[in-house]
PDB file of C-alpha atoms in Angstrom:
ATOM      1  CA  MET N  21       0.032   0.083   0.236  1.00 54.00           C
ATOM      2  CA  ASN N  22       3.249   2.553   0.009  1.00 56.00           C
ATOM      3  CA  TRP N  23       2.304   3.493   3.668  1.00 56.00           C
ATOM      4  CA  LYS N  24       4.439   6.294   4.736  1.00 56.00           C
ATOM      5  CA  GLY N  25       4.466   7.946   8.253  1.00 57.00           C
ATOM      6  CA  GLY N  26       7.717   9.263   8.776  1.00 57.00           C
ATOM      7  CA  GLY N  27      10.718   8.257  10.612  1.00 61.00           C
ATOM      8  CA  THR N  28      14.157   7.634  10.688  1.00 63.00           C
ATOM      9  CA  THR N  29      16.258   5.490   8.285  1.00 65.00           C
ATOM     10  CA  THR N  30      20.179   4.638   8.291  1.00 65.00           C
ATOM     11  CA  ILE N  31      21.954   3.166   5.553  1.00 68.00           C
ATOM     12  CA  THR N  32      25.540   1.927   5.914  1.00 64.00           C
ATOM     13  CA  SER N  33      27.967  -0.198   3.764  1.00 66.00           C
ATOM     14  CA  THR N  34      30.896  -1.987   4.057  1.00 71.00           C
ATOM     15  CA  ASN N  35      33.084   1.144   4.193  1.00 72.00           C
ATOM     16  CA  PRO N  36      33.004   2.208   7.332  1.00 70.00           C
ATOM     17  CA  ASP N  37      33.016   6.126   6.622  1.00 73.00           C
ATOM     18  CA  LEU N  38      30.004   5.904   4.261  1.00 69.00           C
ATOM     19  CA  LYS N  39      26.932   6.106   6.440  1.00 69.00           C
ATOM     20  CA  VAL N  40      23.704   8.029   5.436  1.00 71.00           C
ATOM     21  CA  LEU N  41      20.670   9.286   7.848  1.00 67.00           C
ATOM     22  CA  TYR N  42      17.526   9.989   6.751  1.00 66.00           C
ATOM     23  CA  HIS N  43      14.939  11.714   8.787  1.00 67.00           C
ATOM     24  CA  ILE N  44      11.479  12.173   7.565  1.00 68.00           C
ATOM     25  CA  THR N  45       8.963  14.417   9.566  1.00 69.00           C
ATOM     26  CA  PRO N  46       5.221  13.902   8.374  1.00 65.00           C
ATOM     27  CA  LYS N  47       3.261  16.694   7.552  1.00 63.00           C
ATOM     28  CA  SER N  48       0.512  15.446   9.757  1.00 65.00           C
ATOM     29  CA  ILE N  49      -0.442  12.519  11.930  1.00 69.00           C
ATOM     30  CA  ARG N  50      -1.394   9.338  10.257  1.00 70.00           C
ATOM     31  CA  GLN N  51      -3.748   6.665  11.049  1.00 72.00           C
ATOM     32  CA  ALA N  52      -2.557   3.637  12.493  1.00 73.00           C
ATOM     33  CA  LEU N  53      -1.448   1.144   9.471  1.00 71.00           C
ATOM     34  CA  PRO N  54      -4.564  -0.811   8.073  1.00 72.00           C
ATOM     35  CA  ASN N  55      -4.293  -4.381   7.209  1.00 79.00           C
ATOM     36  CA  LYS N  56      -5.820  -3.689   3.622  1.00 85.00           C
ATOM     37  CA  PRO N  57      -7.431  -0.713   2.285  1.00 86.00           C
ATOM     38  CA  GLY N  58     -10.572   0.457   3.563  1.00 88.00           C
ATOM     39  CA  GLY N  59     -13.352   2.934   3.439  1.00 88.00           C
ATOM     40  CA  SER N  60     -17.029   3.615   2.035  1.00 91.00           C
ATOM     41  CA  CYS N  61     -19.246   5.883   0.315  1.00 93.00           C
ATOM     42  CA  ASP N  62     -22.585   7.193   0.365  1.00 92.00           C
ATOM     43  CA  VAL N  63     -25.018   8.493  -2.835  1.00 91.00           C
ATOM     44  CA  ARG N  64     -28.071  10.352  -2.534  1.00 92.00           C
ATOM     45  CA  TYR N  65     -30.464  11.789  -5.674  1.00 88.00           C
ATOM     46  CA  LYS N  66     -30.291  15.658  -5.890  1.00 88.00           C
ATOM     47  CA  PHE N  67     -33.011  16.066  -8.575  1.00 85.00           C
ATOM     48  CA  LEU N  68     -30.563  16.860 -11.696  1.00 87.00           C
ATOM     49  CA  TYR N  69     -27.677  14.330 -10.694  1.00 91.00           C
ATOM     50  CA  ASP N  70     -26.350  11.863  -8.355  1.00 91.00           C
ATOM     51  CA  GLU N  71     -24.307  13.373  -5.436  1.00 94.00           C
ATOM     52  CA  PHE N  72     -21.514  10.918  -3.771  1.00 95.00           C
ATOM     53  CA  TRP N  73     -19.150  11.257  -1.037  1.00 95.00           C
ATOM     54  CA  ILE N  74     -16.303   8.348  -0.366  1.00 95.00           C
ATOM     55  CA  TRP N  75     -14.004   8.218   2.334  1.00 94.00           C
ATOM     56  CA  GLY N  76     -10.936   6.100   2.987  1.00 91.00           C
ATOM     57  CA  ASN N  77      -7.643   5.068   3.520  1.00 89.00           C
ATOM     58  CA  GLY N  78      -4.628   2.850   2.234  1.00 85.00           C
ATOM     59  CA  TYR N  79      -5.376   3.891  -1.565  1.00 86.00           C
ATOM     60  CA  ALA N  80      -5.915   7.160  -3.178  1.00 83.00           C
ATOM     61  CA  THR N  81      -3.603   8.818  -0.502  1.00 76.00           C
ATOM     62  CA  SER N  82      -1.322  10.882  -2.698  1.00 75.00           C
ATOM     63  CA  ASP N  83      -1.865  13.501  -4.994  1.00 83.00           C
ATOM     64  CA  TYR N  84      -5.411  14.236  -3.931  1.00 82.00           C
ATOM     65  CA  GLY N  85      -6.374  11.034  -5.296  1.00 84.00           C
ATOM     66  CA  GLN N  86      -5.734  12.117  -8.795  1.00 84.00           C
ATOM     67  CA  LYS N  87      -2.649   9.628  -9.108  1.00 81.00           C
ATOM     68  CA  ASN N  88      -2.461   7.983 -12.535  1.00 77.00           C
ATOM     69  CA  ASN N  89      -5.508   5.351 -12.485  1.00 80.00           C
ATOM     70  CA  GLY N  90      -6.773   6.844  -8.933  1.00 89.00           C
ATOM     71  CA  LEU N  91      -9.816   7.508  -8.119  1.00 93.00           C
ATOM     72  CA  LEU N  92     -10.486  10.480  -9.740  1.00 94.00           C
ATOM     73  CA  GLN N  93      -9.941   8.740 -12.995  1.00 93.00           C
ATOM     74  CA  GLN N  94     -11.841   6.033 -12.500  1.00 93.00           C
ATOM     75  CA  LEU N  95     -14.630   8.183 -11.510  1.00 94.00           C
ATOM     76  CA  LYS N  96     -14.320  10.184 -14.359  1.00 93.00           C
ATOM     77  CA  GLY N  97     -14.952   6.619 -16.473  1.00 92.00           C
ATOM     78  CA  CYS N  98     -18.506   6.817 -14.898  1.00 89.00           C
ATOM     79  CA  ASP N  99     -19.807   9.538 -16.954  1.00 85.00           C
ATOM     80  CA  GLY N 100     -20.844  13.229 -16.336  1.00 89.00           C
ATOM     81  CA  LEU N 101     -18.579  14.072 -13.029  1.00 93.00           C
ATOM     82  CA  THR N 102     -18.767  17.355 -11.961  1.00 95.00           C
ATOM     83  CA  GLY N 103     -18.058  19.164  -8.792  1.00 95.00           C
ATOM     84  CA  TRP N 104     -15.109  16.967  -7.792  1.00 95.00           C
ATOM     85  CA  SER N 105     -13.242  17.790  -4.423  1.00 95.00           C
ATOM     86  CA  PHE N 106     -10.985  15.809  -1.907  1.00 94.00           C
ATOM     87  CA  ASP N 107      -9.439  16.694   1.211  1.00 92.00           C
ATOM     88  CA  TYR N 108      -7.415  14.750   3.696  1.00 88.00           C
ATOM     89  CA  GLY N 109      -8.609  14.696   7.231  1.00 85.00           C
ATOM     90  CA  LEU N 110      -8.570  11.952   9.733  1.00 84.00           C
ATOM     91  CA  GLY N 111     -11.986  10.211  10.917  1.00 84.00           C
ATOM     92  CA  ASP N 112     -12.705   7.865  14.123  1.00 86.00           C
ATOM     93  CA  ASP N 113     -13.747   5.532  11.304  1.00 85.00           C
ATOM     94  CA  GLY N 114     -10.022   5.194  10.080  1.00 85.00           C
ATOM     95  CA  ARG N 115     -10.350   7.528   7.437  1.00 89.00           C
ATOM     96  CA  GLU N 116      -7.649   9.329   5.940  1.00 88.00           C
ATOM     97  CA  TRP N 117      -9.745  11.337   3.477  1.00 91.00           C
ATOM     98  CA  SER N 118     -12.919  12.382   1.806  1.00 94.00           C
ATOM     99  CA  ALA N 119     -14.095  12.902  -1.637  1.00 95.00           C
ATOM    100  CA  HIS N 120     -16.982  14.521  -3.247  1.00 96.00           C
ATOM    101  CA  GLY N 121     -18.875  15.148  -6.470  1.00 96.00           C
ATOM    102  CA  ASN N 122     -21.431  14.898  -8.831  1.00 95.00           C
ATOM    103  CA  LEU N 123     -22.551  12.250 -11.513  1.00 93.00           C
ATOM    104  CA  LEU N 124     -25.290  11.797 -13.742  1.00 91.00           C
ATOM    105  CA  ILE N 125     -28.751  10.393 -12.608  1.00 88.00           C
ATOM    106  CA  GLY N 126     -28.258   6.268 -12.331  1.00 84.00           C
ATOM    107  CA  LYS N 127     -24.543   6.170 -12.329  1.00 83.00           C
ATOM    108  CA  ALA N 128     -24.512   5.837  -8.908  1.00 79.00           C
ATOM    109  CA  GLY N 129     -23.614   1.766  -9.092  1.00 84.00           C
ATOM    110  CA  CYS N 130     -20.476   2.869 -10.630  1.00 90.00           C
ATOM    111  CA  VAL N 131     -19.035   4.545  -7.574  1.00 92.00           C
ATOM    112  CA  GLY N 132     -18.136   1.313  -5.768  1.00 91.00           C
ATOM    113  CA  ARG N 133     -16.583  -0.107  -8.794  1.00 92.00           C
ATOM    114  CA  ALA N 134     -14.758   3.024  -9.174  1.00 93.00           C
ATOM    115  CA  ILE N 135     -13.198   2.408  -5.746  1.00 93.00           C
ATOM    116  CA  ALA N 136     -12.131  -1.039  -6.520  1.00 93.00           C
ATOM    117  CA  SER N 137     -10.569  -0.109  -9.712  1.00 92.00           C
ATOM    118  CA  ALA N 138      -8.643   2.557  -7.823  1.00 92.00           C
ATOM    119  CA  GLY N 139      -7.399   0.116  -5.445  1.00 90.00           C
ATOM    120  CA  GLY N 140      -9.919   0.386  -2.691  1.00 91.00           C
ATOM    121  CA  PRO N 141     -11.641  -2.516  -1.220  1.00 91.00           C
ATOM    122  CA  SER N 142     -14.024  -4.363  -3.629  1.00 90.00           C
ATOM    123  CA  GLY N 143     -17.726  -4.943  -3.065  1.00 88.00           C
ATOM    124  CA  VAL N 144     -18.442  -1.572  -1.735  1.00 87.00           C
ATOM    125  CA  ASP N 145     -21.758  -0.922  -1.564  1.00 84.00           C
ATOM    126  CA  CYS N 146     -22.940   2.816  -1.758  1.00 83.00           C
ATOM    127  CA  SER N 147     -25.839   3.046   0.168  1.00 66.00           C
ATOM    128  CA  GLY N 148     -28.174   5.957   0.109  1.00 67.00           C
ATOM    129  CA  ASN N 149     -31.090   6.608  -2.173  1.00 53.00           C
ATOM    130  CA  GLY N 150     -29.086   7.063  -5.381  1.00 48.00           C
TER     131      GLY N 150
END
């Protein structure tokens, strides 16, 4: 899952004069390392479109969900994506980020497939009335 949380690494070689020390300080506190990617979603009918919320951890954690073949790219395949937003923030449910947007009416079922295609958990049912 390419999980990074900061820390110190020392690299040495057979040459006693060569020693490299790296110290990485994270910009924010991270959730505990999950065993596998997690998260969920919700979709609601909003007259002209379906509005969705997605939250998770262990995937879509870099570049605001826009990394190659990431969550944003997968959702664009659902047709009619508008109002995309992605924010980092921890939650009691283990989330590290939340995303929000709108899709054409009737495309709500595509959200769960987009999550799995982006590396998230498979079989996510986006409950709601979308």
